[in-house]
Short mmCIF file of C-alpha atoms in Angstrom, two decimals:
data_model
loop_
_atom_site.label_atom_id
_atom_site.label_comp_id
_atom_site.label_asym_id
_atom_site.label_seq_id
_atom_site.Cartn_x
_atom_site.Cartn_y
_atom_site.Cartn_z
CA MET A 1 -33.62 30.79 12.58
CA SER A 2 -35.97 30.27 15.50
CA ILE A 3 -35.70 26.93 17.30
CA MET A 4 -38.00 25.42 19.89
CA PHE A 5 -35.67 23.69 22.34
CA PRO A 6 -36.80 20.30 23.66
CA MET A 7 -37.44 19.03 27.11
CA LYS A 8 -35.33 16.01 28.02
CA GLY A 9 -35.92 13.08 25.67
CA GLN A 10 -38.60 14.94 23.71
CA ILE A 11 -39.21 14.56 19.99
CA VAL A 12 -39.80 18.03 18.62
CA PHE A 13 -40.68 19.98 15.53
CA LEU A 14 -38.18 22.71 14.69
CA LEU A 15 -39.76 25.94 13.55
CA LEU A 16 -37.87 27.40 10.61
CA LEU A 17 -39.23 30.93 10.55
CA GLU A 18 -36.42 33.28 9.57
CA PHE A 19 -34.72 31.64 6.60
CA VAL A 20 -34.19 33.33 3.29
CA TRP A 21 -35.83 30.92 0.84
CA SER A 22 -34.32 29.49 -2.34
CA ALA A 23 -35.83 27.54 -5.20
CA THR A 24 -36.90 24.05 -4.21
CA VAL A 25 -34.72 21.06 -5.06
CA THR A 26 -36.62 17.81 -5.65
CA TYR A 27 -35.13 14.34 -5.40
CA THR A 28 -36.94 11.08 -6.10
CA ILE A 29 -36.13 8.24 -3.74
CA PRO A 30 -36.17 4.93 -5.62
CA ALA A 31 -37.79 1.87 -4.11
CA SER A 32 -34.46 0.05 -4.35
CA ALA A 33 -30.84 1.02 -4.88
CA PRO A 34 -29.97 1.58 -8.55
CA THR A 35 -27.39 -0.62 -10.25
CA THR A 36 -25.05 2.39 -10.28
CA ALA A 37 -24.88 2.45 -6.45
CA THR A 38 -21.40 1.90 -5.00
CA ALA A 39 -20.68 -0.78 -2.41
CA LEU A 40 -19.71 0.54 1.02
CA ASP A 41 -16.97 -0.64 3.34
CA PRO A 42 -18.25 -1.47 6.86
CA ALA A 43 -16.20 1.44 8.25
CA PRO A 44 -15.24 3.82 5.41
CA LEU A 45 -14.12 6.71 7.63
CA GLY A 46 -10.71 6.23 9.20
CA ILE A 47 -8.09 8.20 11.08
CA SER A 48 -4.43 8.72 10.18
CA PHE A 49 -1.93 9.49 12.95
CA GLU A 50 1.43 11.14 12.32
CA PHE A 51 4.05 8.49 13.02
CA PHE A 52 5.97 10.12 15.85
CA ALA A 53 2.76 11.36 17.53
CA PHE A 54 0.89 8.05 17.47
CA PRO A 55 1.93 6.90 20.98
CA SER A 56 0.98 10.27 22.45
CA TYR A 57 -2.51 10.11 20.92
CA PHE A 58 -3.18 6.76 22.57
CA LEU A 59 -1.32 7.26 25.85
CA ASN A 60 -1.63 10.98 26.62
CA VAL A 61 -4.79 12.21 24.87
CA THR A 62 -7.86 11.27 26.86
CA GLY A 63 -10.36 11.66 24.05
CA THR A 64 -8.76 9.31 21.50
CA ASN A 65 -10.34 6.02 22.53
CA GLN A 66 -13.74 7.57 23.18
CA CYS A 67 -13.80 9.47 19.88
CA LEU A 68 -12.99 6.25 18.04
CA LYS A 69 -15.51 4.32 20.13
CA ASN A 70 -18.27 6.81 19.26
CA LEU A 71 -17.78 5.98 15.60
CA LYS A 72 -17.61 2.26 16.33
CA GLU A 73 -20.93 2.40 18.17
CA LEU A 74 -22.56 3.72 15.01
CA THR A 75 -21.17 1.11 12.62
CA GLY A 76 -20.38 -1.85 14.83
CA THR A 77 -16.83 -1.75 13.43
CA TRP A 78 -13.86 0.12 14.87
CA PRO A 79 -12.65 2.83 12.47
CA PRO A 80 -9.55 1.82 10.51
CA ILE A 81 -6.39 3.70 11.44
CA ARG A 82 -3.18 4.42 9.60
CA ILE A 83 0.10 5.32 11.31
CA GLY A 84 2.44 7.29 9.09
CA GLY A 85 3.27 10.64 7.55
CA THR A 86 6.43 12.65 7.03
CA THR A 87 8.05 11.37 10.20
CA GLN A 88 7.77 7.71 9.15
CA ASP A 89 10.60 8.52 6.69
CA ARG A 90 12.61 10.01 9.54
CA ALA A 91 12.19 7.01 11.82
CA THR A 92 14.74 4.24 12.41
CA TYR A 93 13.76 0.97 14.06
CA ASP A 94 15.81 0.10 17.15
CA ALA A 95 15.19 -3.46 18.34
CA SER A 96 16.98 -2.75 21.64
CA SER A 97 14.90 0.29 22.54
CA SER A 98 12.48 0.01 25.46
CA ALA A 99 10.69 3.23 24.43
CA TYR A 100 7.77 3.69 22.09
CA VAL A 101 9.60 6.54 20.35
CA THR A 102 12.76 8.49 21.13
CA TYR A 103 13.56 11.94 19.77
CA SER A 104 14.67 15.41 20.77
CA VAL A 105 12.97 18.70 19.81
CA ALA A 106 13.45 22.33 20.76
CA SER A 107 9.72 22.74 21.46
CA PRO A 108 7.08 20.11 22.28
CA LEU A 109 5.13 21.47 19.32
CA ASP A 110 7.92 20.62 16.87
CA ALA A 111 8.04 17.47 14.77
CA PRO A 112 11.38 15.66 15.13
CA ALA A 113 13.93 15.71 12.33
CA SER A 114 14.90 12.17 13.30
CA LEU A 115 13.60 9.55 15.71
CA THR A 116 13.89 5.93 16.71
CA PHE A 117 11.15 3.51 17.71
CA GLY A 118 11.20 0.14 19.37
CA PRO A 119 9.09 -3.02 19.58
CA LYS A 120 6.74 -1.33 22.09
CA PHE A 121 5.54 0.87 19.22
CA MET A 122 4.10 -2.23 17.55
CA ASP A 123 2.87 -3.56 20.90
CA LEU A 124 0.79 -0.42 21.31
CA ALA A 125 -0.52 -0.58 17.76
CA SER A 126 -1.47 -4.22 18.29
CA THR A 127 -3.88 -3.28 21.09
CA TYR A 128 -6.17 -1.34 18.78
CA LEU A 129 -9.36 -3.25 18.07
CA GLY A 130 -9.64 -2.09 14.47
CA THR A 131 -7.38 -2.54 11.47
CA VAL A 132 -4.04 -0.73 11.26
CA VAL A 133 -1.95 0.37 8.29
CA MET A 134 1.66 0.77 9.45
CA GLY A 135 3.90 3.25 7.65
CA LEU A 136 7.62 2.45 7.55
CA ASN A 137 10.73 4.20 6.25
CA ARG A 138 11.79 3.95 2.61
CA GLY A 139 13.42 7.38 2.36
CA HIS A 140 16.54 6.34 4.28
CA ASP A 141 17.20 3.57 1.75
CA ASP A 142 17.87 1.07 4.53
CA ILE A 143 15.73 -1.89 3.54
CA ALA A 144 17.27 -4.17 6.15
CA ASN A 145 16.12 -1.86 8.94
CA THR A 146 12.66 -1.55 7.39
CA ILE A 147 12.31 -5.32 7.00
CA ALA A 148 13.32 -5.76 10.64
CA ALA A 149 10.52 -3.38 11.67
CA ALA A 150 8.06 -4.98 9.27
CA LYS A 151 8.74 -8.43 10.73
CA VAL A 152 7.97 -7.20 14.24
CA ALA A 153 4.77 -5.53 13.02
CA SER A 154 3.72 -8.69 11.19
CA ASP A 155 4.48 -10.92 14.17
CA LYS A 156 2.91 -8.76 16.86
CA MET A 157 -0.07 -7.17 15.08
CA SER A 158 -2.98 -9.48 14.32
CA ASN A 159 -4.80 -6.27 13.28
CA LEU A 160 -2.19 -5.35 10.64
CA LEU A 161 -4.02 -4.59 7.39
CA ALA A 162 -1.07 -3.35 5.33
CA ILE A 163 2.38 -1.77 5.45
CA GLU A 164 3.27 1.47 3.69
CA LEU A 165 6.80 1.72 2.37
CA GLY A 166 7.48 5.45 2.43
CA ASN A 167 5.35 8.57 2.57
CA GLU A 168 4.89 11.05 -0.30
CA PRO A 169 7.99 10.05 -2.27
CA GLU A 170 7.64 12.95 -4.69
CA TYR A 171 9.20 15.10 -1.93
CA TYR A 172 12.20 12.84 -1.35
CA THR A 173 14.52 15.06 -3.42
CA SER A 174 13.58 18.29 -1.64
CA ASP A 175 13.74 16.47 1.69
CA LYS A 176 17.22 15.20 0.77
CA GLN A 177 16.22 11.62 1.45
CA PRO A 178 19.08 9.19 0.74
CA ILE A 179 17.02 6.97 -1.57
CA ALA A 180 16.47 9.87 -3.97
CA LEU A 181 20.04 11.13 -3.70
CA ASN A 182 21.40 7.64 -4.30
CA ALA A 183 19.21 7.27 -7.39
CA GLY A 184 20.68 10.39 -8.96
CA THR A 185 17.44 11.32 -10.70
CA TRP A 186 14.17 10.88 -8.80
CA THR A 187 11.04 10.73 -10.94
CA PRO A 188 7.75 8.83 -10.87
CA ALA A 189 9.49 6.14 -12.94
CA THR A 190 12.46 5.71 -10.57
CA ASP A 191 10.13 5.79 -7.57
CA ALA A 192 7.92 3.11 -9.15
CA GLU A 193 10.97 0.93 -9.77
CA SER A 194 11.96 1.40 -6.14
CA GLN A 195 8.47 0.67 -4.85
CA ASP A 196 8.15 -2.49 -6.93
CA ASP A 197 11.50 -3.77 -5.68
CA TRP A 198 10.73 -2.97 -2.04
CA ASP A 199 7.22 -4.44 -2.25
CA ILE A 200 8.66 -7.75 -3.44
CA ARG A 201 11.55 -7.83 -0.98
CA VAL A 202 9.46 -6.86 2.06
CA GLY A 203 6.52 -9.06 1.10
CA SER A 204 8.74 -12.08 0.51
CA ALA A 205 10.62 -11.48 3.78
CA LEU A 206 7.29 -11.55 5.61
CA HIS A 207 6.00 -14.50 3.57
CA ARG A 208 2.76 -12.58 3.15
CA ASN A 209 0.87 -11.64 0.02
CA LEU A 210 -1.53 -8.67 -0.04
CA ILE A 211 0.45 -6.82 2.64
CA ILE A 212 1.54 -3.54 0.97
CA GLN A 213 -0.39 -0.27 0.75
CA ALA A 214 1.23 1.06 -2.42
CA GLY A 215 1.48 4.57 -3.83
CA ASN A 216 1.07 7.05 -0.96
CA SER A 217 1.84 10.15 -3.03
CA ASN A 218 0.29 13.59 -2.67
CA ASP A 219 0.75 15.13 -6.12
CA SER A 220 -2.36 15.41 -8.29
CA PRO A 221 -2.93 12.27 -10.35
CA PRO A 222 -2.13 11.00 -12.87
CA LYS A 223 1.43 12.09 -12.01
CA TRP A 224 2.77 9.97 -9.12
CA GLY A 225 -0.53 8.07 -9.24
CA ALA A 226 -1.74 4.49 -9.22
CA VAL A 227 -2.18 4.29 -13.00
CA GLU A 228 1.52 5.07 -13.49
CA LEU A 229 2.56 2.68 -10.75
CA ILE A 230 0.42 -0.25 -11.92
CA ALA A 231 1.89 0.04 -15.43
CA THR A 232 5.35 -0.75 -13.99
CA GLU A 233 4.36 -3.71 -11.80
CA ASN A 234 4.82 -7.33 -12.75
CA SER A 235 2.60 -10.07 -11.36
CA THR A 236 4.96 -10.70 -8.47
CA ALA A 237 4.88 -7.11 -7.28
CA LYS A 238 1.10 -7.01 -7.65
CA SER A 239 0.73 -10.14 -5.55
CA TYR A 240 2.06 -8.27 -2.52
CA VAL A 241 -0.16 -5.19 -2.94
CA HIS A 242 -3.22 -5.06 -0.71
CA ASP A 243 -4.46 -1.66 -1.91
CA TYR A 244 -3.35 1.57 -3.54
CA ALA A 245 -3.40 4.87 -1.66
CA HIS A 246 -3.13 8.53 -2.48
CA HIS A 247 -3.05 11.65 -0.34
CA ASN A 248 -5.16 14.77 -0.83
CA TYR A 249 -5.37 18.21 0.80
CA PRO A 250 -7.80 20.46 -1.14
CA GLY A 251 -6.89 23.70 0.70
CA GLY A 252 -8.40 27.07 -0.17
CA THR A 253 -10.63 29.35 1.85
CA LEU A 254 -13.42 28.05 4.06
CA THR A 255 -15.97 29.03 1.42
CA THR A 256 -14.21 27.22 -1.40
CA LEU A 257 -13.35 24.20 0.75
CA MET A 258 -16.92 23.46 1.84
CA SER A 259 -18.51 24.15 -1.56
CA HIS A 260 -20.28 20.98 -2.70
CA SER A 261 -19.43 21.58 -6.36
CA ASN A 262 -15.76 22.12 -5.47
CA ILE A 263 -15.69 18.89 -3.48
CA VAL A 264 -17.11 16.99 -6.46
CA SER A 265 -14.54 18.59 -8.80
CA ASN A 266 -11.64 17.94 -6.42
CA LEU A 267 -12.43 14.26 -6.02
CA ALA A 268 -13.17 13.72 -9.72
CA ILE A 269 -9.42 13.55 -10.42
CA PHE A 270 -9.35 10.20 -8.64
CA GLU A 271 -11.96 8.50 -10.84
CA PRO A 272 -9.42 7.11 -13.37
CA GLU A 273 -7.26 5.92 -10.47
CA VAL A 274 -10.15 4.09 -8.82
CA ALA A 275 -11.12 2.49 -12.13
CA ALA A 276 -7.57 1.28 -12.83
CA VAL A 277 -7.20 -0.18 -9.35
CA SER A 278 -10.61 -1.85 -9.60
CA ASP A 279 -9.48 -3.50 -12.83
CA GLU A 280 -6.66 -5.06 -10.79
CA GLY A 281 -9.14 -6.40 -8.26
CA LYS A 282 -7.71 -4.12 -5.55
CA GLU A 283 -9.06 -1.36 -3.30
CA TYR A 284 -8.30 2.35 -3.57
CA VAL A 285 -8.07 4.53 -0.46
CA LEU A 286 -7.17 8.05 0.53
CA GLY A 287 -4.41 7.05 2.92
CA GLU A 288 -3.91 10.57 4.25
CA THR A 289 -6.15 13.57 3.79
CA ASN A 290 -7.57 16.62 5.49
CA SER A 291 -8.59 20.18 4.75
CA VAL A 292 -5.29 22.09 4.45
CA SER A 293 -1.82 20.54 4.46
CA GLY A 294 0.75 21.10 7.19
CA GLY A 295 -1.59 20.67 10.14
CA GLY A 296 -4.32 22.89 8.73
CA ALA A 297 -5.03 26.62 8.62
CA ALA A 298 -6.44 28.55 11.59
CA THR A 299 -8.93 30.40 9.38
CA VAL A 300 -10.24 27.21 7.78
CA SER A 301 -9.53 23.88 9.41
CA PRO A 302 -10.99 24.14 12.96
CA LEU A 303 -14.20 25.86 11.83
CA PHE A 304 -17.63 24.33 11.36
CA GLY A 305 -17.46 24.85 7.62
CA ALA A 306 -14.67 22.27 7.66
CA ALA A 307 -17.12 19.89 9.36
CA VAL A 308 -19.50 20.32 6.44
CA TRP A 309 -16.55 19.59 4.13
CA THR A 310 -15.51 16.52 6.14
CA MET A 311 -19.00 15.04 5.88
CA ASP A 312 -19.61 15.79 2.20
CA TYR A 313 -16.08 14.83 1.15
CA MET A 314 -16.41 11.45 2.88
CA LEU A 315 -19.69 10.57 1.23
CA ARG A 316 -18.60 11.75 -2.21
CA ALA A 317 -15.40 9.70 -1.92
CA ALA A 318 -17.50 6.66 -1.07
CA VAL A 319 -19.71 7.26 -4.11
CA LEU A 320 -16.59 7.23 -6.32
CA GLY A 321 -15.52 3.84 -4.95
CA ILE A 322 -12.80 5.11 -2.62
CA LYS A 323 -13.06 2.40 0.04
CA ARG A 324 -11.59 4.16 3.04
CA VAL A 325 -10.64 7.74 3.84
CA TYR A 326 -8.03 8.35 6.56
CA TYR A 327 -8.27 11.89 7.99
CA HIS A 328 -4.82 12.90 9.21
CA HIS A 329 -3.99 13.97 12.77
CA GLY A 330 -0.63 15.65 13.26
CA THR A 331 1.36 17.06 16.16
CA VAL A 332 -0.70 17.05 19.36
CA GLY A 333 -1.43 20.66 20.32
CA LYS A 334 -0.44 22.02 16.91
CA CYS A 335 -3.09 20.65 14.63
CA PHE A 336 -5.89 22.88 13.39
CA TYR A 337 -7.59 20.13 11.38
CA CYS A 338 -7.54 17.47 14.11
CA PHE A 339 -10.89 16.06 15.16
CA TRP A 340 -9.74 16.02 18.80
CA GLY A 341 -6.65 16.77 20.88
CA ARG A 342 -5.77 17.38 24.49
CA TYR A 343 -8.63 19.72 25.37
CA SER A 344 -11.16 21.26 22.98
CA MET A 345 -12.93 19.17 20.38
CA GLY A 346 -12.45 20.04 16.73
CA ALA A 347 -15.60 21.03 14.88
CA PRO A 348 -14.75 18.67 11.96
CA TYR A 349 -15.38 15.69 14.25
CA TYR A 350 -19.09 16.53 14.05
CA GLY A 351 -18.95 16.17 10.28
CA ALA A 352 -17.10 12.88 10.61
CA TYR A 353 -19.70 11.63 13.06
CA ALA A 354 -22.60 12.69 10.82
CA ALA A 355 -21.00 11.03 7.79
CA THR A 356 -20.49 7.83 9.77
CA ALA A 357 -24.09 7.93 11.00
CA ALA A 358 -25.27 8.31 7.41
CA MET A 359 -23.33 5.28 6.18
CA ALA A 360 -23.57 3.06 9.28
CA GLY A 361 -24.79 -0.41 8.42
CA GLY A 362 -25.24 0.57 4.79
CA SER A 363 -24.42 -1.69 1.90
CA SER A 364 -24.35 0.89 -0.91
CA ILE A 365 -24.38 4.60 -1.59
CA VAL A 366 -25.43 6.77 -4.51
CA SER A 367 -25.40 10.51 -5.14
CA LEU A 368 -28.68 12.29 -5.80
CA ASP A 369 -27.10 15.21 -7.67
CA GLU A 370 -24.49 15.92 -10.33
CA GLY A 371 -22.42 18.17 -8.12
CA SER A 372 -22.94 21.38 -10.07
CA THR A 373 -24.39 23.48 -7.22
CA ASN A 374 -23.92 24.04 -3.50
CA TYR A 375 -26.78 21.64 -2.74
CA GLY A 376 -26.58 17.88 -2.73
CA GLY A 377 -27.84 14.61 -1.40
CA TYR A 378 -26.88 10.98 -0.93
CA ILE A 379 -28.89 7.78 -0.46
CA VAL A 380 -27.51 4.92 1.63
CA SER A 381 -29.25 1.56 1.16
CA ASP A 382 -29.16 -1.70 3.08
CA ARG A 383 -28.05 -5.13 1.84
CA ASP A 384 -31.50 -5.74 0.33
CA GLY A 385 -31.22 -2.51 -1.66
CA THR A 386 -33.83 -0.70 0.43
CA PRO A 387 -32.99 2.97 1.04
CA MET A 388 -32.16 3.53 4.71
CA ARG A 389 -31.16 7.17 4.92
CA VAL A 390 -30.88 10.31 2.83
CA LEU A 391 -28.35 12.99 3.64
CA LEU A 392 -29.23 16.49 2.42
CA LEU A 393 -26.68 19.30 2.48
CA ASN A 394 -26.57 23.01 1.89
CA SER A 395 -23.00 24.27 1.44
CA ASP A 396 -23.94 27.93 1.00
CA PHE A 397 -21.60 29.89 3.26
CA TYR A 398 -23.17 31.48 6.31
CA GLY A 399 -20.68 33.49 8.33
CA GLY A 400 -23.04 34.61 11.09
CA GLY A 401 -25.15 37.73 11.46
CA GLY A 402 -28.19 38.66 9.42
CA SER A 403 -30.65 36.16 8.03
CA ARG A 404 -29.45 32.66 7.47
CA GLY A 405 -30.28 31.42 4.00
CA SER A 406 -31.87 28.04 3.45
CA GLN A 407 -32.61 25.48 0.80
CA THR A 408 -35.87 23.56 0.58
CA PHE A 409 -35.66 19.95 -0.52
CA VAL A 410 -38.64 17.82 -1.49
CA LEU A 411 -38.15 14.08 -1.36
CA SER A 412 -40.67 12.09 -3.37
CA GLY A 413 -41.23 8.36 -3.24
CA LEU A 414 -41.35 8.24 0.55
CA THR A 415 -43.52 5.80 2.44
CA GLY A 416 -45.35 6.14 5.73
CA GLY A 417 -46.91 9.21 7.29
CA LYS A 418 -43.79 10.85 8.74
CA SER A 419 -40.02 10.94 8.33
CA SER A 420 -37.55 11.61 11.12
CA ALA A 421 -34.29 13.50 10.79
CA LYS A 422 -31.22 14.74 12.64
CA ARG A 423 -29.64 18.10 11.89
CA LEU A 424 -25.93 18.91 11.70
CA SER A 425 -25.64 22.58 12.58
CA ALA A 426 -23.68 25.30 14.34
CA PRO A 427 -24.21 29.05 14.87
CA SER A 428 -22.31 29.66 11.61
CA ALA A 429 -19.71 28.19 9.28
CA ASN A 430 -17.15 30.21 11.25
CA SER A 431 -18.03 28.54 14.56
CA ARG A 432 -15.03 27.16 16.42
CA VAL A 433 -15.39 24.97 19.52
CA ASP A 434 -12.50 26.50 21.48
CA GLN A 435 -14.04 29.92 20.90
CA GLY A 436 -17.48 28.94 22.20
CA GLY A 437 -19.10 27.95 18.89
CA ASN A 438 -20.27 24.41 19.56
CA PRO A 439 -21.83 22.48 16.70
CA SER A 440 -24.44 19.81 17.30
CA PHE A 441 -25.73 16.73 15.55
CA GLY A 442 -29.27 15.79 16.42
CA GLY A 443 -29.02 18.20 19.34
CA GLN A 444 -26.02 16.40 20.83
CA MET A 445 -22.46 17.55 21.41
CA PHE A 446 -19.13 15.96 22.35
CA ALA A 447 -17.51 16.95 25.63
CA ASN A 448 -14.17 18.69 25.41
CA GLY A 449 -11.33 16.51 26.64
CA THR A 450 -13.30 13.28 26.92
CA CYS A 451 -15.28 13.18 23.63
CA GLU A 452 -18.27 11.76 25.50
CA VAL A 453 -21.70 12.38 23.98
CA ARG A 454 -23.66 15.06 25.81
CA GLY A 455 -27.34 16.02 25.59
CA GLU A 456 -30.53 14.32 24.49
CA GLU A 457 -31.15 13.44 20.87
CA VAL A 458 -33.37 15.86 18.99
CA TRP A 459 -35.42 14.28 16.22
CA GLU A 460 -37.20 16.44 13.69
CA MET A 461 -40.47 14.99 12.40
CA VAL A 462 -41.69 15.84 8.90
CA ASP A 463 -45.11 14.95 7.49
CA VAL A 464 -45.17 12.79 4.37
CA VAL A 465 -48.11 13.62 2.12
CA ASP A 466 -48.77 11.56 -1.01
CA GLY A 467 -45.22 10.22 -0.80
CA ASN A 468 -43.64 13.68 -0.57
CA GLY A 469 -41.76 15.23 2.34
CA THR A 470 -40.44 18.79 2.55
CA PHE A 471 -37.16 19.41 4.37
CA VAL A 472 -35.50 22.77 5.02
CA VAL A 473 -31.71 22.88 5.38
CA GLY A 474 -30.05 26.11 6.44
CA ALA A 475 -26.94 27.52 4.83
CA SER A 476 -23.87 25.64 6.12
CA GLU A 477 -26.01 22.82 7.47
CA ALA A 478 -26.95 19.22 6.71
CA LEU A 479 -29.91 17.01 7.53
CA LEU A 480 -29.84 13.23 7.86
CA VAL A 481 -33.26 11.78 7.04
CA TYR A 482 -34.04 8.29 8.32
CA LEU A 483 -36.27 6.26 6.04
CA LYS A 484 -36.49 3.09 8.12
#
């Protein structure tokens, strides 16, 4: 691929001279959003922080506020955050503690087996300018302690969206959590009974309806899913539920992870869940997700191919009616899938930024393809139904070296004489920021450590002839086309 690099502030044409060409894909852009388009949340892409690590992300990691602010500047809304994970079910609230969190570990890269947290934890969470989902302990089977923490969160946090009562309860038996041991037999049915009881008791203690983020399991639905849980709830339990959440870590190799057709197949399992929750008049979210569980895999999660996955996965989830997607961030310094940390940026942040740019200010989204190939597209429309942007993606794997394949897309139904676009790209799908492989979006990068935007925007201009525009997207790349 030969690129003409711009002078400062210049709008340029990129010369695509060395691609291996594939058959053209043609999409027709409708004059207005179809009735099948899905409504978008103002800020669909969110961040999940592991419970014990949350204070460190906001107090010790320089890039956190700027990375979140970058996304806010696109949408006008601060990204939603969720605080939770495995360590929320290891955490005990201590009203007398003056510390955010207290724990002891053999190595700073270890997650604590137990910890306490005090009121300052909620004070810190209350300073965030976006919404917060707060995860609290159900595994210890100490509802009095959890209610005490929930009351402080409710009183201090005007930004509190919901409270989670426990994280991934299907693992309570293997984790030897008291609530499962006390129950004798721990199944989806006994967990649902427990959740319903806790939802009512916590909600009533707070005197707040619509305050619980229910579910929070990781097993593949329908087992441990929202459909099962809803079937056990009476009207009282439902009155306290704000939304239903599930977790998801697709895993696999980099090639299988970023495959567009695999993303569509992976997320399809949530369609019955979304439908059931919608019937209840509630929202469905992915409360915790990322590429590979357990902090990610070195050969997958920090690479640019995972950025392509992050972007495509987010938009496909939105098409299915999943309102918000919280990408998990684990132990600081030991987190391959994290978008940022102490020093180097994570390549997946570029995919998150591109996805946010695609959806920013949009009212609805629709997929242009059926998800049967490595190529896809999405249309985001404004509140009047007018298409605003089209995102085109090529998830063919390019590992570097040799000719980089490409896919030609023709968009018909365009207006005006030219269309402008920004490209999400990197030297290869294997590019890793801390190894010198910086991605870019519209020619811009994010500074290591600070997450500040660097470089001038590069806009690609494409002629529109008789309503048709031709766009070339390299293997392991995406192109965001602006229609207005």
